[in-house]
Short mmCIF file of C-alpha atoms in Angstrom, two decimals:
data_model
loop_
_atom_site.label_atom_id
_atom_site.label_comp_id
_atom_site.label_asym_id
_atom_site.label_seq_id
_atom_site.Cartn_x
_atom_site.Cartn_y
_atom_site.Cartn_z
CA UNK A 1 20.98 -70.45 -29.13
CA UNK A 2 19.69 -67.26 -27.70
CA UNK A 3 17.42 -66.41 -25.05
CA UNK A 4 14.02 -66.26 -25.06
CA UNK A 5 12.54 -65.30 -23.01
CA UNK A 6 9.09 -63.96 -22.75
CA UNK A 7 8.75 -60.34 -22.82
CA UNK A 8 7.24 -58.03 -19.65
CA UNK A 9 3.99 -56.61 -20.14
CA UNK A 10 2.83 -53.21 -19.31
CA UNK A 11 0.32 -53.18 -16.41
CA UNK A 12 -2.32 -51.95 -19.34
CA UNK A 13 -4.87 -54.51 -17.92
CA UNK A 14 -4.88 -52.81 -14.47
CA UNK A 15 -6.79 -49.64 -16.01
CA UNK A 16 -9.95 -50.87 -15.38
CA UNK A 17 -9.60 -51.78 -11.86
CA UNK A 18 -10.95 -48.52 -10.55
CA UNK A 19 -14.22 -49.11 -8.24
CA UNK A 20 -17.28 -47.39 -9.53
CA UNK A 21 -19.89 -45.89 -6.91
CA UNK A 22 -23.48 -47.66 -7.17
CA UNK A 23 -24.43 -43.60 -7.96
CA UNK A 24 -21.75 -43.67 -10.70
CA UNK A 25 -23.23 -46.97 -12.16
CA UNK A 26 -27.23 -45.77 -12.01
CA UNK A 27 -26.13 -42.69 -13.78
CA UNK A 28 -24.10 -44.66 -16.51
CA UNK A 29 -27.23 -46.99 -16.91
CA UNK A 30 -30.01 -44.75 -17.03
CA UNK A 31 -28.03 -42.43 -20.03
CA UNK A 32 -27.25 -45.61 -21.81
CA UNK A 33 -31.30 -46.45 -21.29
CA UNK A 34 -32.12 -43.32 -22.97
CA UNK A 35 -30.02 -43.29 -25.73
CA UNK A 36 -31.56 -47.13 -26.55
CA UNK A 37 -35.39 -45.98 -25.55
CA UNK A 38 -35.59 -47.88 -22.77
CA UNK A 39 -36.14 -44.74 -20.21
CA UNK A 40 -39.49 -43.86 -18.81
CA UNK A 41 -39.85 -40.83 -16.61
CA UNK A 42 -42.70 -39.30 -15.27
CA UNK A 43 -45.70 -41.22 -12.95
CA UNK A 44 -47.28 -41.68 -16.24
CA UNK A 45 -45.06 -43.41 -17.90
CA UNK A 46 -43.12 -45.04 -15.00
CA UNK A 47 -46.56 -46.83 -13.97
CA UNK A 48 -47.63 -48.15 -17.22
CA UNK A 49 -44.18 -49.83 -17.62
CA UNK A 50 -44.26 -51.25 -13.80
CA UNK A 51 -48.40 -52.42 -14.26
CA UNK A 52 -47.29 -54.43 -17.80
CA UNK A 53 -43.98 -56.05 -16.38
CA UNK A 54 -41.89 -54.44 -18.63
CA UNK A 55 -39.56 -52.18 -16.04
CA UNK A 56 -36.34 -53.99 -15.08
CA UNK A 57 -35.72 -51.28 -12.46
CA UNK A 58 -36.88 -48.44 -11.26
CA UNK A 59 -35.81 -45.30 -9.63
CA UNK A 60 -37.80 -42.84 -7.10
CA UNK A 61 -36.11 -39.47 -5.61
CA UNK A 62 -36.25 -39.21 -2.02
CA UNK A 63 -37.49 -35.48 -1.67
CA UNK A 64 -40.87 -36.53 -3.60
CA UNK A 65 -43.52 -34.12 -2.15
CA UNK A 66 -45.84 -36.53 -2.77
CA UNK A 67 -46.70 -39.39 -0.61
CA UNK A 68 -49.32 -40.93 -3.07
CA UNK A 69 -47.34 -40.58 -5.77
CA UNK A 70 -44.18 -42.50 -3.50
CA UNK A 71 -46.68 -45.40 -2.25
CA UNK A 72 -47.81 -45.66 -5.74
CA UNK A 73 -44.58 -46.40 -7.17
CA UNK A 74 -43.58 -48.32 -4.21
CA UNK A 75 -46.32 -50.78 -4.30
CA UNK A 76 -46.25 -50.99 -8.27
CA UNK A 77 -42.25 -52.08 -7.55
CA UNK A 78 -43.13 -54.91 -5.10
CA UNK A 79 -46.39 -56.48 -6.93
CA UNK A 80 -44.24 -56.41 -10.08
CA UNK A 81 -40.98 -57.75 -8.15
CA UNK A 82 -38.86 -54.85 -9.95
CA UNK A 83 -35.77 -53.43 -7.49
CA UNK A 84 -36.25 -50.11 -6.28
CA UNK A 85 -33.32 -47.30 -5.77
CA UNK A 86 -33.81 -44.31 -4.12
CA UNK A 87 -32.21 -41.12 -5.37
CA UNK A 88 -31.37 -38.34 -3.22
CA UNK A 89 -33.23 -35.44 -4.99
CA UNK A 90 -35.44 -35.23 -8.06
CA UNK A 91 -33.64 -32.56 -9.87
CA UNK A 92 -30.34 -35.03 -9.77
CA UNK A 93 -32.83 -37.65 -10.61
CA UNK A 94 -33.99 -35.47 -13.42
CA UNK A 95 -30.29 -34.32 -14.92
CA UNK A 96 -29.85 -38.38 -15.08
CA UNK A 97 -32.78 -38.85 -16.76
CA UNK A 98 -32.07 -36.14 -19.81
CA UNK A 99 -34.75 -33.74 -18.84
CA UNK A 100 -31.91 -30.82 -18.71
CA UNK A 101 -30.05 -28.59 -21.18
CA UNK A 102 -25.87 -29.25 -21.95
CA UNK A 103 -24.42 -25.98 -22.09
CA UNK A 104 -20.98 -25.76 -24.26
CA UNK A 105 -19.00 -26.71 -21.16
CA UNK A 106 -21.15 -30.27 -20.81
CA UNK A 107 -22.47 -28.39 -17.62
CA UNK A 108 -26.27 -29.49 -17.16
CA UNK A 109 -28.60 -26.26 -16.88
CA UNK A 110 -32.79 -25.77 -16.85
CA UNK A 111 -32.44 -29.40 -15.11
CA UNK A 112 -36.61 -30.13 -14.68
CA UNK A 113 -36.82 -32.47 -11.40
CA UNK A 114 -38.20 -36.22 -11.67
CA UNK A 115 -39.41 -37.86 -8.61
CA UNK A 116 -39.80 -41.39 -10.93
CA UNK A 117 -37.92 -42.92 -13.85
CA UNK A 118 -37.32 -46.50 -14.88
CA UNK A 119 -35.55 -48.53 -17.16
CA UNK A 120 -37.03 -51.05 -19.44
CA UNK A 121 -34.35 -51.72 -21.97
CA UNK A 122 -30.61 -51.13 -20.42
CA UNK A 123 -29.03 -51.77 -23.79
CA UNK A 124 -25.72 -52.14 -24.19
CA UNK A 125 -23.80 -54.62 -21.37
CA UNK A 126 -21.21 -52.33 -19.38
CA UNK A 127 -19.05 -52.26 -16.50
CA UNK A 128 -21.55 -49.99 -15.10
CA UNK A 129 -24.74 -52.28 -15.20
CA UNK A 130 -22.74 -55.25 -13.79
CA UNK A 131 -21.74 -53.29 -10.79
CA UNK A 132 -25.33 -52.26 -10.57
CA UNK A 133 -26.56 -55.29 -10.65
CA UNK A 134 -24.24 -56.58 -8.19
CA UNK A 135 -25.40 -54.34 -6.07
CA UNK A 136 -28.93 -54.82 -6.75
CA UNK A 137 -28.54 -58.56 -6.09
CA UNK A 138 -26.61 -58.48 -2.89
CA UNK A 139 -29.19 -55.67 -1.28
CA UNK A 140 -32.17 -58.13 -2.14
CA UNK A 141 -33.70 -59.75 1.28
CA UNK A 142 -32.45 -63.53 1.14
CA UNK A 143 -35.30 -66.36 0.61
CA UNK A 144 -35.01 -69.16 2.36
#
């Protein structure tokens, strides 16, 4: 009787083991937002969304110029309970977001800054959103 014994197999399921940045992740998440309509940028549209409870998260860039416009957002994110994560700068913010041009090299250019965005619909379930939302849940303040 011969041998049999169970073949090797390639490390194939270690391809996916790679850590993703929490910037990685938000940028994953808000492009698969827009391409299900479940992006809002702009004050405008970013408050409506947090004062009906539909946002799921939310996103404000750091280099805002304007304070109202940052406490406004701020205080719409805690009354509603949604998480808020600060971006660096809007124009990054803004390239995230879709409000740029893709040149033929998949270089953004004519990026138009955001200070606000959030996501109501993330869409699809990805690596990305679970690391998010990892994230999200272990910087929450712990209730007791």
């Amino acid at each position: 009787m011969a041998d049999d014994e169970p073949m090797e197999e390639a490390p194939a399921a270690e391809v996916e083991v790679q850590e993703m940045s929490v910037l990685d992740a938000l940028k994953d998440v808000l492009k698969r937002a827009l391409i299900h309509g479940g992006l809002k940028r702009g004050l405008r549209e970013v408050a409506k969304a947090l004062d009906s409870r539909t946002a799921k998260l939310c996103c404000l860039a750091k280099d805002c110029d304007n304070a109202e416009y940052s406490r406004l957002v701020r205080a719409l994110c805690d009354e509603g309970g949604v998480n808020l994560i600060m971006v660096d700068e809007g124009r990054q913010l803004g390239e995230w977001a879709g409000l740029c041009k893709i040149d033929a090299d998949g270089e953004a250019t004519k990026v138009v800054r955001c200070s606000a965005a959030c996501v109501t619909e993330f869409g699809e379930d990805t690596h990305a959103l679970s690391v998010l939302l990892n994230y999200l849940k272990s910087q929450a303040p712990e209730e007791s």
